[in-house]
């Protein structure tokens, strides 16, 4: 009798409104007896389910060091003990197709403290706190799992540049004619193909349709004798997770259905990509988020430990890019909140508003106060330019501002020909030349002291005329006496 194999893929990841780094209390709730991560792990246990692990979960646990609640330790032990195939998702399960379509040349990879992958030995955060890495090692490496039906051909180059070597793709994203392959070569990527119809049937808890699809696959040589399904990453209902587990159990109870693990094979048949791009609005929002990440990375060069500035923005942005947000109507609000949060970081070092400066004399130093709202010292180059010829800026100054403090730079200027007002535009930049914050303006009333120089000049001329008159008088008298 024909037989069919069945495999599923599930993500271990928190709900999309979770932050980029999970706190102790959040992790304790997620890994508790009724926690979402516990229920997701329970769906995989004892079933032919491949597990995609959100690195955010492991890294957040590591950052706790030895201060781990018992529930976290138990959850890690259960995950490590499972025989299921595992791989790492993108950080926070960030949407990799949207990033590629937004113009990223590399997928977002947050910079976090170095964490040993397998030893479990103590490490340290940049602040010196001990870190102990969870002993969880993926069995499948360099796997990319874009959201179902989101990929275009151009994305694959970005995936390759980001180190991905294998893909899990929806059947709606490939063109295979009448065939329904469960494995394929897609533009050089060995890929596991999840059947969209089976995935939908599992989502709906429809055992009958699922069994019919598997029966058809058992008789179809192009499927290799079975199908894979992905468990939706856009719903986080514990009730639905339980229903999916029950549907899988019902299918596996059929005598002709067996479970299987994914195999990425370079010998599979080649298929083409069917371009199914993400919406223009989503791509535009992702582009704005990634541009802000890049801006913060440049800004962070004002400090000695830039990863402490750029890292949190990267992790929080990845969380906003989570695949789980795709069907959530509050995603735009999350994007807006993250843009405001990162804008505050970019403006945490800036010029303090100054009153009008009265300048008397030919050369003076204009004081410019700079604030630093960061929690580490910031070094900036303070430069200025004048809006007219009344002032000539003759130099800049590099200053270091202590955390939560202000420091005053002295900008040398020279008055030119006339009196009047001039506007100095103050610009801050990092030691590497990245512009910091927004330019600020200082109004300067110029009194160049040309009156004093003019009076001195007139005095010199008058004295010269007086001397010349005396000389003429003396010569005239000498001429008369000679006659």
Short mmCIF file of C-alpha atoms in Angstrom, two decimals:
data_model
loop_
_atom_site.label_atom_id
_atom_site.label_comp_id
_atom_site.label_asym_id
_atom_site.label_seq_id
_atom_site.Cartn_x
_atom_site.Cartn_y
_atom_site.Cartn_z
CA UNK A 1 0.00 0.00 0.00
CA UNK A 2 1.24 3.52 -0.72
CA UNK A 3 2.67 5.39 2.22
CA UNK A 4 3.39 9.08 2.80
CA UNK A 5 5.74 11.04 5.02
CA UNK A 6 4.74 14.17 6.93
CA UNK A 7 6.98 16.88 8.31
CA UNK A 8 6.22 20.27 9.86
CA UNK A 9 8.22 23.35 10.78
CA UNK A 10 7.47 25.47 13.86
CA UNK A 11 9.08 28.61 15.28
CA UNK A 12 10.04 29.02 18.92
CA UNK A 13 9.55 32.77 19.24
CA UNK A 14 7.64 35.14 21.50
CA UNK A 15 4.69 37.24 20.37
CA UNK A 16 5.58 40.12 18.02
CA UNK A 17 5.08 42.85 20.61
CA UNK A 18 8.02 41.49 22.62
CA UNK A 19 11.16 43.67 22.89
CA UNK A 20 14.53 43.03 21.26
CA UNK A 21 15.97 41.68 24.53
CA UNK A 22 13.64 39.76 26.84
CA UNK A 23 13.73 40.59 30.53
CA UNK A 24 13.96 38.07 33.33
CA UNK A 25 10.27 38.38 34.12
CA UNK A 26 9.27 38.05 30.46
CA UNK A 27 11.37 34.92 30.05
CA UNK A 28 9.97 33.44 33.25
CA UNK A 29 6.43 33.98 31.96
CA UNK A 30 7.20 32.59 28.49
CA UNK A 31 8.86 29.44 29.84
CA UNK A 32 6.38 28.82 32.64
CA UNK A 33 3.94 25.88 32.55
CA UNK A 34 1.42 27.84 30.44
CA UNK A 35 3.92 30.06 28.68
CA UNK A 36 3.97 30.49 24.91
CA UNK A 37 7.50 29.09 24.49
CA UNK A 38 6.54 26.08 26.58
CA UNK A 39 3.46 25.43 24.42
CA UNK A 40 5.47 25.86 21.20
CA UNK A 41 8.03 23.38 22.50
CA UNK A 42 5.22 21.01 23.44
CA UNK A 43 3.96 21.06 19.85
CA UNK A 44 7.33 19.74 18.69
CA UNK A 45 7.87 17.14 21.39
CA UNK A 46 7.22 13.61 20.13
CA UNK A 47 6.19 14.78 16.66
CA UNK A 48 8.05 15.10 13.32
CA UNK A 49 8.49 18.84 13.76
CA UNK A 50 11.58 20.83 12.82
CA UNK A 51 12.20 23.69 15.23
CA UNK A 52 13.31 27.18 14.23
CA UNK A 53 14.73 28.85 17.35
CA UNK A 54 14.63 32.61 17.79
CA UNK A 55 18.21 33.61 18.77
CA UNK A 56 16.71 36.42 20.85
CA UNK A 57 15.46 33.85 23.34
CA UNK A 58 18.85 32.17 23.79
CA UNK A 59 20.74 35.47 23.93
CA UNK A 60 18.32 36.96 26.44
CA UNK A 61 18.73 33.89 28.65
CA UNK A 62 22.51 34.16 28.35
CA UNK A 63 22.46 37.78 29.45
CA UNK A 64 20.86 36.71 32.71
CA UNK A 65 24.06 34.88 33.62
CA UNK A 66 23.48 32.59 36.57
CA UNK A 67 20.36 34.51 37.66
CA UNK A 68 17.91 32.21 35.92
CA UNK A 69 14.48 31.26 37.24
CA UNK A 70 13.88 27.54 37.50
CA UNK A 71 11.37 27.61 34.65
CA UNK A 72 14.03 28.84 32.21
CA UNK A 73 16.51 26.16 33.23
CA UNK A 74 13.83 23.47 32.83
CA UNK A 75 12.76 24.80 29.41
CA UNK A 76 16.36 24.83 28.17
CA UNK A 77 16.87 21.27 29.36
CA UNK A 78 13.73 20.10 27.58
CA UNK A 79 14.78 21.84 24.37
CA UNK A 80 18.28 20.35 24.51
CA UNK A 81 16.89 16.86 25.11
CA UNK A 82 14.58 16.83 22.09
CA UNK A 83 15.77 14.77 19.11
CA UNK A 84 14.01 17.13 16.68
CA UNK A 85 16.05 18.90 13.99
CA UNK A 86 16.70 22.52 14.94
CA UNK A 87 17.98 25.66 13.24
CA UNK A 88 18.33 29.33 14.13
CA UNK A 89 15.82 31.81 12.79
CA UNK A 90 16.79 35.36 11.94
CA UNK A 91 17.14 37.39 15.15
CA UNK A 92 13.62 37.98 16.53
CA UNK A 93 12.37 36.09 13.45
CA UNK A 94 12.83 39.32 11.49
CA UNK A 95 11.27 39.24 8.02
CA UNK A 96 14.22 38.45 5.73
CA UNK A 97 12.34 38.91 2.46
CA UNK A 98 11.12 42.38 3.45
CA UNK A 99 14.67 43.39 4.37
CA UNK A 100 16.01 42.28 0.99
CA UNK A 101 13.21 44.05 -0.89
CA UNK A 102 13.85 47.19 1.16
CA UNK A 103 17.35 47.38 -0.32
CA UNK A 104 19.45 45.74 2.42
CA UNK A 105 22.68 44.23 1.16
CA UNK A 106 23.01 42.22 4.39
CA UNK A 107 20.26 40.93 6.66
CA UNK A 108 20.05 42.53 10.08
CA UNK A 109 22.36 40.79 12.54
CA UNK A 110 22.36 42.58 15.91
CA UNK A 111 25.72 43.00 17.62
CA UNK A 112 25.50 41.37 21.04
CA UNK A 113 28.06 40.28 23.65
CA UNK A 114 30.04 37.28 22.45
CA UNK A 115 28.36 34.14 23.75
CA UNK A 116 30.03 30.70 23.52
CA UNK A 117 27.77 28.42 21.51
CA UNK A 118 28.50 25.04 23.09
CA UNK A 119 30.72 25.19 26.16
CA UNK A 120 28.42 26.78 28.67
CA UNK A 121 31.48 28.50 30.13
CA UNK A 122 31.24 31.98 31.62
CA UNK A 123 31.76 34.89 29.26
CA UNK A 124 31.17 38.57 29.89
CA UNK A 125 29.05 41.44 28.62
CA UNK A 126 30.76 44.72 27.66
CA UNK A 127 29.86 45.94 31.14
CA UNK A 128 31.67 43.04 32.76
CA UNK A 129 28.68 40.99 33.94
CA UNK A 130 29.11 37.19 33.66
CA UNK A 131 27.30 35.45 30.83
CA UNK A 132 26.61 31.72 30.62
CA UNK A 133 25.58 30.40 27.22
CA UNK A 134 22.71 27.92 26.92
CA UNK A 135 23.91 24.54 25.73
CA UNK A 136 21.63 24.45 22.69
CA UNK A 137 23.29 23.69 19.38
CA UNK A 138 21.36 23.76 16.09
CA UNK A 139 21.52 20.58 14.04
CA UNK A 140 20.82 22.40 10.74
CA UNK A 141 23.05 25.30 9.77
CA UNK A 142 22.56 28.44 7.69
CA UNK A 143 18.85 27.94 7.08
CA UNK A 144 16.64 30.80 5.92
CA UNK A 145 12.87 30.62 6.44
CA UNK A 146 11.14 33.59 4.81
CA UNK A 147 7.45 34.11 5.51
CA UNK A 148 5.21 32.16 3.17
CA UNK A 149 4.75 33.69 -0.29
CA UNK A 150 6.97 36.74 0.23
CA UNK A 151 10.08 36.03 -1.87
CA UNK A 152 11.27 37.48 -5.18
CA UNK A 153 14.24 36.25 -7.17
CA UNK A 154 16.41 39.23 -6.19
CA UNK A 155 16.09 38.33 -2.49
CA UNK A 156 18.18 35.19 -2.94
CA UNK A 157 21.38 37.14 -3.62
CA UNK A 158 20.93 39.00 -0.33
CA UNK A 159 20.28 35.71 1.46
CA UNK A 160 23.52 34.28 0.05
CA UNK A 161 25.53 37.39 0.98
CA UNK A 162 24.18 37.04 4.51
CA UNK A 163 25.50 33.49 4.86
CA UNK A 164 22.33 31.50 4.23
CA UNK A 165 22.87 28.25 2.31
CA UNK A 166 19.53 26.41 2.62
CA UNK A 167 15.96 27.64 2.40
CA UNK A 168 12.48 26.67 3.56
CA UNK A 169 10.05 28.05 0.97
CA UNK A 170 6.32 27.90 0.45
CA UNK A 171 5.05 26.01 -2.60
CA UNK A 172 3.36 29.26 -3.68
CA UNK A 173 6.81 30.78 -4.10
CA UNK A 174 8.05 28.31 -6.71
CA UNK A 175 7.09 27.33 -10.25
CA UNK A 176 7.12 23.56 -10.70
CA UNK A 177 4.39 23.02 -13.27
CA UNK A 178 2.23 20.02 -12.38
CA UNK A 179 4.76 18.77 -9.86
CA UNK A 180 4.52 19.26 -6.10
CA UNK A 181 8.09 18.75 -4.89
CA UNK A 182 8.87 18.54 -1.21
CA UNK A 183 12.53 19.24 -1.95
CA UNK A 184 14.04 21.36 -4.74
CA UNK A 185 17.02 23.38 -5.87
CA UNK A 186 15.98 27.04 -6.02
CA UNK A 187 18.54 29.30 -7.71
CA UNK A 188 21.37 27.28 -6.20
CA UNK A 189 19.76 26.88 -2.76
CA UNK A 190 18.91 23.37 -1.58
CA UNK A 191 15.36 23.95 -0.34
CA UNK A 192 12.59 22.23 1.57
CA UNK A 193 9.22 23.15 0.08
CA UNK A 194 6.26 23.46 2.43
CA UNK A 195 2.92 22.65 0.82
CA UNK A 196 0.66 25.72 1.14
CA UNK A 197 -2.57 23.69 1.01
CA UNK A 198 -1.41 21.33 3.76
CA UNK A 199 -0.17 24.26 5.85
CA UNK A 200 -3.59 25.91 5.54
CA UNK A 201 -5.40 22.70 6.44
CA UNK A 202 -3.24 22.31 9.56
CA UNK A 203 -3.95 25.93 10.44
CA UNK A 204 -7.68 25.23 10.24
CA UNK A 205 -7.36 21.90 12.09
CA UNK A 206 -8.88 20.07 9.12
CA UNK A 207 -7.74 16.45 9.40
CA UNK A 208 -9.77 15.25 6.42
CA UNK A 209 -8.27 17.65 3.90
CA UNK A 210 -4.80 17.08 5.35
CA UNK A 211 -5.18 13.30 4.97
CA UNK A 212 -6.43 13.68 1.38
CA UNK A 213 -3.42 15.81 0.47
CA UNK A 214 -1.05 13.25 1.97
CA UNK A 215 -2.82 10.43 0.15
CA UNK A 216 -2.37 12.24 -3.16
CA UNK A 217 1.29 12.85 -2.33
CA UNK A 218 1.78 9.14 -1.64
CA UNK A 219 0.82 8.42 -5.25
CA UNK A 220 2.71 11.36 -6.79
CA UNK A 221 6.38 10.63 -7.59
CA UNK A 222 7.14 14.36 -7.83
CA UNK A 223 6.53 14.80 -4.08
CA UNK A 224 9.16 12.20 -3.13
CA UNK A 225 6.35 10.50 -1.26
CA UNK A 226 5.24 13.12 1.21
CA UNK A 227 4.71 16.73 2.17
CA UNK A 228 6.02 19.36 4.55
CA UNK A 229 3.90 22.03 6.22
CA UNK A 230 4.76 25.15 8.10
CA UNK A 231 2.98 26.12 11.28
CA UNK A 232 1.95 29.76 10.95
CA UNK A 233 4.22 32.27 12.70
CA UNK A 234 1.53 34.97 12.56
CA UNK A 235 -0.79 33.59 15.22
CA UNK A 236 0.19 33.03 18.84
CA UNK A 237 -2.93 31.40 20.27
CA UNK A 238 -2.20 28.61 22.72
CA UNK A 239 -5.55 27.07 21.84
CA UNK A 240 -4.56 26.90 18.17
CA UNK A 241 -1.19 25.41 19.05
CA UNK A 242 -2.98 22.61 20.91
CA UNK A 243 -5.35 22.07 17.97
CA UNK A 244 -2.45 21.78 15.53
CA UNK A 245 -0.82 19.19 17.75
CA UNK A 246 -4.03 17.17 17.80
CA UNK A 247 -4.30 17.35 13.98
CA UNK A 248 -0.71 16.15 13.59
CA UNK A 249 -1.39 13.28 16.00
CA UNK A 250 -4.49 12.27 14.05
CA UNK A 251 -2.54 12.17 10.80
CA UNK A 252 0.38 10.27 12.30
CA UNK A 253 -2.07 7.73 13.69
CA UNK A 254 -2.88 6.69 10.11
CA UNK A 255 -1.03 3.46 9.37
CA UNK A 256 0.30 4.74 6.04
CA UNK A 257 1.65 8.09 7.36
CA UNK A 258 5.08 8.42 8.97
CA UNK A 259 7.02 11.38 10.26
CA UNK A 260 10.20 12.70 8.65
CA UNK A 261 12.85 15.35 9.02
CA UNK A 262 13.82 17.85 6.30
CA UNK A 263 16.71 17.04 4.00
CA UNK A 264 18.45 19.77 2.03
CA UNK A 265 19.75 18.05 -1.08
CA UNK A 266 21.78 19.53 -3.92
CA UNK A 267 20.58 16.59 -6.05
CA UNK A 268 16.94 17.73 -6.00
CA UNK A 269 15.24 18.99 -9.16
CA UNK A 270 15.71 22.66 -10.05
CA UNK A 271 12.67 24.94 -9.92
CA UNK A 272 12.18 28.65 -10.55
CA UNK A 273 11.02 31.34 -8.14
CA UNK A 274 7.56 32.82 -8.54
CA UNK A 275 7.95 36.46 -7.53
CA UNK A 276 5.48 37.26 -4.75
CA UNK A 277 6.75 40.54 -3.31
CA UNK A 278 5.66 42.09 -0.07
CA UNK A 279 3.41 45.16 -0.21
CA UNK A 280 4.89 48.51 -1.16
CA UNK A 281 3.79 50.02 2.13
CA UNK A 282 5.47 47.32 4.19
CA UNK A 283 8.68 47.52 2.20
CA UNK A 284 8.77 51.33 2.57
CA UNK A 285 8.36 51.06 6.34
CA UNK A 286 11.10 48.42 6.58
CA UNK A 287 13.38 50.62 4.49
CA UNK A 288 12.88 53.52 6.93
CA UNK A 289 13.64 51.28 9.90
CA UNK A 290 16.83 49.92 8.33
CA UNK A 291 18.01 53.39 7.34
CA UNK A 292 17.55 54.47 10.94
CA UNK A 293 19.62 51.49 12.13
CA UNK A 294 22.40 52.55 9.76
CA UNK A 295 22.22 56.14 11.03
CA UNK A 296 22.54 54.98 14.65
CA UNK A 297 25.52 52.80 13.76
CA UNK A 298 27.26 55.87 12.35
CA UNK A 299 26.26 58.03 15.32
CA UNK A 300 27.59 55.46 17.79
CA UNK A 301 31.15 56.28 16.68
CA UNK A 302 31.05 59.17 19.19
CA UNK A 303 31.68 56.68 22.02
CA UNK A 304 34.36 54.12 22.83
CA UNK A 305 31.87 51.22 23.01
CA UNK A 306 29.56 51.81 20.03
CA UNK A 307 27.87 48.41 20.37
CA UNK A 308 26.22 49.63 23.58
CA UNK A 309 24.47 52.32 21.52
CA UNK A 310 23.80 50.51 18.25
CA UNK A 311 23.07 47.06 19.70
CA UNK A 312 19.77 47.91 21.47
CA UNK A 313 18.49 49.75 18.39
CA UNK A 314 19.35 46.76 16.21
CA UNK A 315 17.63 44.25 18.50
CA UNK A 316 14.50 46.39 18.95
CA UNK A 317 14.29 47.00 15.20
CA UNK A 318 14.59 43.27 14.53
CA UNK A 319 11.69 42.72 16.93
CA UNK A 320 9.55 45.20 14.97
CA UNK A 321 10.46 43.31 11.78
CA UNK A 322 9.25 40.01 13.24
CA UNK A 323 7.21 37.87 10.84
CA UNK A 324 4.55 37.68 13.55
CA UNK A 325 3.64 41.33 12.92
CA UNK A 326 2.60 40.68 9.31
CA UNK A 327 -1.07 40.12 10.06
CA UNK A 328 -1.22 42.40 13.11
CA UNK A 329 -3.07 45.68 12.55
CA UNK A 330 -0.98 47.49 15.19
CA UNK A 331 2.29 47.02 13.27
CA UNK A 332 2.32 50.60 11.96
CA UNK A 333 2.11 51.88 15.52
CA UNK A 334 5.06 49.66 16.46
CA UNK A 335 7.06 51.06 13.53
CA UNK A 336 6.26 54.62 14.57
CA UNK A 337 7.26 53.93 18.18
CA UNK A 338 10.59 52.44 17.11
CA UNK A 339 11.32 55.37 14.78
CA UNK A 340 10.72 57.80 17.66
CA UNK A 341 12.88 55.74 19.99
CA UNK A 342 15.80 55.63 17.57
CA UNK A 343 15.40 59.34 16.78
CA UNK A 344 15.88 60.07 20.49
CA UNK A 345 19.14 58.11 20.39
CA UNK A 346 20.38 60.13 17.40
CA UNK A 347 19.63 63.35 19.27
CA UNK A 348 21.11 62.33 22.61
CA UNK A 349 24.19 64.43 21.84
CA UNK A 350 23.54 67.98 20.66
CA UNK A 351 24.19 71.69 20.92
CA UNK A 352 22.52 73.49 23.80
CA UNK A 353 20.44 76.44 22.57
CA UNK A 354 22.37 79.68 23.05
CA UNK A 355 21.29 83.30 23.38
CA UNK A 356 22.64 86.03 21.12
CA UNK A 357 26.38 86.63 21.49
CA UNK A 358 27.70 90.21 21.44
CA UNK A 359 31.13 90.26 19.84
CA UNK A 360 33.42 93.24 20.44
CA UNK A 361 36.89 93.16 18.94
CA UNK A 362 38.61 91.68 15.94
CA UNK A 363 39.17 88.12 17.21
CA UNK A 364 37.26 86.21 19.89
CA UNK A 365 36.24 82.65 20.86
CA UNK A 366 32.51 81.93 20.61
CA UNK A 367 31.40 79.53 23.39
CA UNK A 368 29.29 76.57 22.25
CA UNK A 369 27.75 74.27 24.90
CA UNK A 370 27.24 70.61 23.96
CA UNK A 371 25.16 68.14 26.00
CA UNK A 372 25.52 64.36 26.27
CA UNK A 373 22.48 62.36 27.40
CA UNK A 374 24.23 59.01 26.89
CA UNK A 375 25.54 56.85 29.73
CA UNK A 376 29.13 56.91 28.47
CA UNK A 377 31.48 59.75 27.43
CA UNK A 378 30.99 61.13 23.93
CA UNK A 379 33.65 62.79 21.77
CA UNK A 380 32.62 65.22 19.03
CA UNK A 381 34.23 67.75 16.72
CA UNK A 382 32.50 71.14 16.99
CA UNK A 383 32.60 73.17 13.76
CA UNK A 384 30.91 76.38 12.61
CA UNK A 385 30.21 78.39 9.47
CA UNK A 386 28.96 81.98 9.10
CA UNK A 387 26.11 83.09 6.86
CA UNK A 388 27.84 86.31 5.71
CA UNK A 389 31.24 87.97 5.37
CA UNK A 390 31.12 89.77 8.70
CA UNK A 391 32.63 86.75 10.44
CA UNK A 392 35.40 84.37 9.47
CA UNK A 393 35.54 81.06 11.38
CA UNK A 394 39.21 80.19 11.84
CA UNK A 395 39.03 76.78 13.52
CA UNK A 396 37.08 73.96 15.21
CA UNK A 397 37.49 72.11 18.51
CA UNK A 398 37.26 68.46 19.58
CA UNK A 399 35.72 67.94 23.01
CA UNK A 400 34.71 65.00 25.19
CA UNK A 401 31.46 65.32 27.16
CA UNK A 402 30.94 63.18 30.22
CA UNK A 403 27.71 61.14 30.60
CA UNK A 404 24.68 63.25 31.47
CA UNK A 405 26.72 66.46 31.35
CA UNK A 406 27.58 69.52 29.24
CA UNK A 407 30.92 70.81 28.00
CA UNK A 408 31.72 74.11 26.28
CA UNK A 409 33.77 74.31 23.11
CA UNK A 410 35.50 77.53 22.04
CA UNK A 411 35.15 78.34 18.34
CA UNK A 412 37.67 80.98 17.14
CA UNK A 413 36.22 83.65 14.84
CA UNK A 414 37.53 86.86 13.31
CA UNK A 415 35.49 89.97 12.52
CA UNK A 416 35.75 91.28 9.00
CA UNK A 417 35.03 94.71 7.53
CA UNK A 418 31.62 95.79 8.84
CA UNK A 419 29.48 95.73 11.97
CA UNK A 420 26.08 94.05 12.14
CA UNK A 421 24.58 90.63 12.79
CA UNK A 422 25.82 87.25 11.61
CA UNK A 423 24.46 83.75 12.06
CA UNK A 424 26.80 80.92 13.01
CA UNK A 425 25.65 77.41 12.06
CA UNK A 426 27.13 74.91 14.52
CA UNK A 427 27.70 71.33 13.36
CA UNK A 428 28.78 68.35 15.44
CA UNK A 429 30.52 65.31 13.98
CA UNK A 430 32.07 62.15 15.36
CA UNK A 431 35.85 61.62 15.22
CA UNK A 432 35.22 59.50 12.09
CA UNK A 433 33.38 62.34 10.34
CA UNK A 434 29.76 61.25 10.85
CA UNK A 435 27.42 64.22 11.36
CA UNK A 436 25.87 64.09 14.84
CA UNK A 437 22.44 65.50 15.62
CA UNK A 438 20.91 68.49 13.89
CA UNK A 439 22.80 71.73 13.12
CA UNK A 440 22.15 74.59 15.55
CA UNK A 441 22.37 78.35 15.02
CA UNK A 442 23.91 81.08 17.17
CA UNK A 443 23.19 84.74 16.45
CA UNK A 444 26.24 87.04 16.80
CA UNK A 445 26.17 90.85 16.98
CA UNK A 446 29.46 91.97 15.47
CA UNK A 447 31.21 95.18 16.60
CA UNK A 448 34.51 94.92 14.89
CA UNK A 449 36.17 98.03 16.56
CA UNK A 450 36.84 99.59 13.18
CA UNK A 451 35.98 103.00 14.77
CA UNK A 452 39.08 102.81 16.98
CA UNK A 453 41.25 101.79 14.08
CA UNK A 454 39.74 104.61 12.00
CA UNK A 455 40.45 107.23 14.67
CA UNK A 456 43.99 105.96 14.99
CA UNK A 457 44.41 106.22 11.23
CA UNK A 458 43.02 109.77 11.19
CA UNK A 459 45.37 110.69 14.03
CA UNK A 460 48.32 109.36 12.08
CA UNK A 461 47.24 111.32 8.99
CA UNK A 462 46.75 114.51 11.06
CA UNK A 463 50.15 114.11 12.67
CA UNK A 464 51.69 113.60 9.25
CA UNK A 465 50.06 116.74 7.92
CA UNK A 466 51.19 118.69 10.99
CA UNK A 467 54.78 117.56 10.54
CA UNK A 468 54.65 118.39 6.85
CA UNK A 469 53.36 121.90 7.67
CA UNK A 470 56.14 122.52 10.15
CA UNK A 471 58.72 121.35 7.63
CA UNK A 472 57.34 123.73 4.98
CA UNK A 473 57.33 126.63 7.41
CA UNK A 474 60.93 125.98 8.42
CA UNK A 475 62.02 125.75 4.81
CA UNK A 476 60.19 128.97 3.88
CA UNK A 477 61.86 130.88 6.71
CA UNK A 478 65.23 129.47 5.74
CA UNK A 479 64.65 130.62 2.13
CA UNK A 480 63.73 134.18 3.22
CA UNK A 481 66.78 134.53 5.41
CA UNK A 482 68.98 133.35 2.58
CA UNK A 483 67.72 136.17 0.35
#
